[in-house]
């Protein structure tokens, strides 16, 4: 005790200025190590508690790299996480420490692959490629993943996803899809993308039979600084498409995006109307600029959570509206992320964009290699 009291008195003298940081003078000052460090570095050498500040900085730096990692690949991986979880669990269950490739294993593999809604065609192709390369041999996870990735890349091979822009005049984009697929949100994301590129955009609210759709699109247009052409409730959607196309040519806009009614693909009379709207848009473009043709893109919005039903949607719309590409919406909310594979295989329609959430920037160009890598990224090899 005799040694402790004198040592404490020496601490009090440098602490006289320190009361600014706290009122208690006898109990609190010894707790902060900072004042002694500033006053007498030499006296502090016996007290190795000083490294504590350096340790507190380390945790602050560690979260930074993961945050920065959220790039292009990170978006895909995040969107496909539910699908990856299904694949990871199922494939690990059947592979264990490797499996002999026989009929029983091939049937199990096929059953697990189609759970992702990649369809019987692609799943069977992967099974056949495994059978050809490894029949009668022991197959390990690394070989399975490599073979599956190569097969899917071959099926989905397509040019880089991008909107086909007009050589001159405005680029006309027609957007089709069933109600609830995410069509309005996808249009907002397209507007955001074009505005980020410095392009002027006009919208045509062609879903005239649904007041809520027009209101939603109007709100998005106001938020993002895009002009919108609307019609009276229940008016002819084709007339809105004509006016929007005409306005884009007259005002020299870069892009015009035309919404259409979210009709079901089974309603043939309404599907026929999509073909009519397509023709009306072309007529408007040609009347404004002789020889011009439009639309330049017809994008079909598919709900990834619909799984195999998205394939029947693609079949109906591609025939009626001459679709040129697909926006796969809600990819982040499903374990059926494999649905992009059979759509590409069956219809030859490229997936151009994927929706990754509700905000306008939750949108990415589709890239086959990134998609395939992300699909199998977390699977143990």
PDB file of C-alpha atoms in Angstrom, residues 173-179 181-183 186-187 190 258 260-265 271 274 297-304 309-329 343 347 349-355 363:
ATOM      1  CA  UNK A 173     -38.415  -0.629 -76.308  1.00  0.00           C
ATOM      2  CA  UNK A 174     -41.678  -2.504 -75.855  1.00  0.00           C
ATOM      3  CA  UNK A 175     -42.097  -4.322 -72.509  1.00  0.00           C
ATOM      4  CA  UNK A 176     -44.494  -7.254 -72.087  1.00  0.00           C
ATOM      5  CA  UNK A 177     -45.352  -9.693 -69.304  1.00  0.00           C
ATOM      6  CA  UNK A 178     -48.114 -10.957 -67.035  1.00  0.00           C
ATOM      7  CA  UNK A 179     -49.469  -9.018 -64.083  1.00  0.00           C
ATOM      8  CA  UNK A 181     -44.193 -10.505 -62.874  1.00  0.00           C
ATOM      9  CA  UNK A 182     -42.422  -7.263 -61.945  1.00  0.00           C
ATOM     10  CA  UNK A 183     -43.008  -5.405 -65.213  1.00  0.00           C
ATOM     11  CA  UNK A 186     -38.378  -3.536 -64.390  1.00  0.00           C
ATOM     12  CA  UNK A 187     -39.370  -0.541 -66.539  1.00  0.00           C
ATOM     13  CA  UNK A 190     -34.503   0.398 -67.367  1.00  0.00           C
ATOM     14  CA  UNK A 258     -43.721   1.383 -73.861  1.00  0.00           C
ATOM     15  CA  UNK A 260     -48.333  -2.995 -72.194  1.00  0.00           C
ATOM     16  CA  UNK A 261     -51.218  -4.606 -70.333  1.00  0.00           C
ATOM     17  CA  UNK A 262     -50.212  -7.482 -68.051  1.00  0.00           C
ATOM     18  CA  UNK A 263     -52.288  -9.972 -69.907  1.00  0.00           C
ATOM     19  CA  UNK A 264     -52.251 -13.728 -69.362  1.00  0.00           C
ATOM     20  CA  UNK A 265     -50.575 -15.712 -72.104  1.00  0.00           C
ATOM     21  CA  UNK A 271     -52.201 -11.808 -77.008  1.00  0.00           C
ATOM     22  CA  UNK A 274     -49.778  -7.352 -78.523  1.00  0.00           C
ATOM     23  CA  UNK A 297     -36.405  -4.396 -78.533  1.00  0.00           C
ATOM     24  CA  UNK A 298     -39.346  -6.365 -77.149  1.00  0.00           C
ATOM     25  CA  UNK A 299     -38.398  -7.379 -73.629  1.00  0.00           C
ATOM     26  CA  UNK A 300     -40.381 -10.064 -71.852  1.00  0.00           C
ATOM     27  CA  UNK A 301     -40.409  -9.756 -68.058  1.00  0.00           C
ATOM     28  CA  UNK A 302     -40.544 -13.172 -66.392  1.00  0.00           C
ATOM     29  CA  UNK A 303     -40.960 -13.821 -62.694  1.00  0.00           C
ATOM     30  CA  UNK A 304     -38.133 -16.177 -61.675  1.00  0.00           C
ATOM     31  CA  UNK A 309     -44.600 -21.699 -65.555  1.00  0.00           C
ATOM     32  CA  UNK A 310     -42.233 -19.011 -66.834  1.00  0.00           C
ATOM     33  CA  UNK A 311     -41.515 -21.309 -69.785  1.00  0.00           C
ATOM     34  CA  UNK A 312     -45.162 -21.391 -70.878  1.00  0.00           C
ATOM     35  CA  UNK A 313     -45.243 -17.600 -70.490  1.00  0.00           C
ATOM     36  CA  UNK A 314     -42.174 -17.300 -72.697  1.00  0.00           C
ATOM     37  CA  UNK A 315     -43.791 -19.540 -75.310  1.00  0.00           C
ATOM     38  CA  UNK A 316     -46.992 -17.471 -75.539  1.00  0.00           C
ATOM     39  CA  UNK A 317     -45.361 -14.053 -75.536  1.00  0.00           C
ATOM     40  CA  UNK A 318     -42.506 -14.874 -77.897  1.00  0.00           C
ATOM     41  CA  UNK A 319     -45.007 -15.952 -80.540  1.00  0.00           C
ATOM     42  CA  UNK A 320     -47.385 -12.994 -80.076  1.00  0.00           C
ATOM     43  CA  UNK A 321     -44.989 -10.087 -79.591  1.00  0.00           C
ATOM     44  CA  UNK A 322     -41.784 -11.198 -81.357  1.00  0.00           C
ATOM     45  CA  UNK A 323     -39.775 -10.963 -78.133  1.00  0.00           C
ATOM     46  CA  UNK A 324     -36.072 -10.240 -78.517  1.00  0.00           C
ATOM     47  CA  UNK A 325     -34.903 -10.748 -74.940  1.00  0.00           C
ATOM     48  CA  UNK A 326     -35.842 -11.498 -71.355  1.00  0.00           C
ATOM     49  CA  UNK A 327     -35.696  -9.627 -68.071  1.00  0.00           C
ATOM     50  CA  UNK A 328     -35.632 -12.236 -65.306  1.00  0.00           C
ATOM     51  CA  UNK A 329     -37.196 -10.453 -62.339  1.00  0.00           C
ATOM     52  CA  UNK A 343     -35.749 -20.733 -71.523  1.00  0.00           C
ATOM     53  CA  UNK A 347     -36.588 -20.503 -77.285  1.00  0.00           C
ATOM     54  CA  UNK A 349     -34.167 -15.920 -76.298  1.00  0.00           C
ATOM     55  CA  UNK A 350     -31.243 -14.267 -74.510  1.00  0.00           C
ATOM     56  CA  UNK A 351     -31.648 -13.271 -70.883  1.00  0.00           C
ATOM     57  CA  UNK A 352     -30.576  -9.612 -71.051  1.00  0.00           C
ATOM     58  CA  UNK A 353     -31.140  -8.367 -67.508  1.00  0.00           C
ATOM     59  CA  UNK A 354     -31.861  -9.726 -64.053  1.00  0.00           C
ATOM     60  CA  UNK A 355     -33.804  -8.065 -61.248  1.00  0.00           C
ATOM     61  CA  UNK A 363     -30.562  -4.467 -61.770  1.00  0.00           C
TER      62      UNK A 363
END
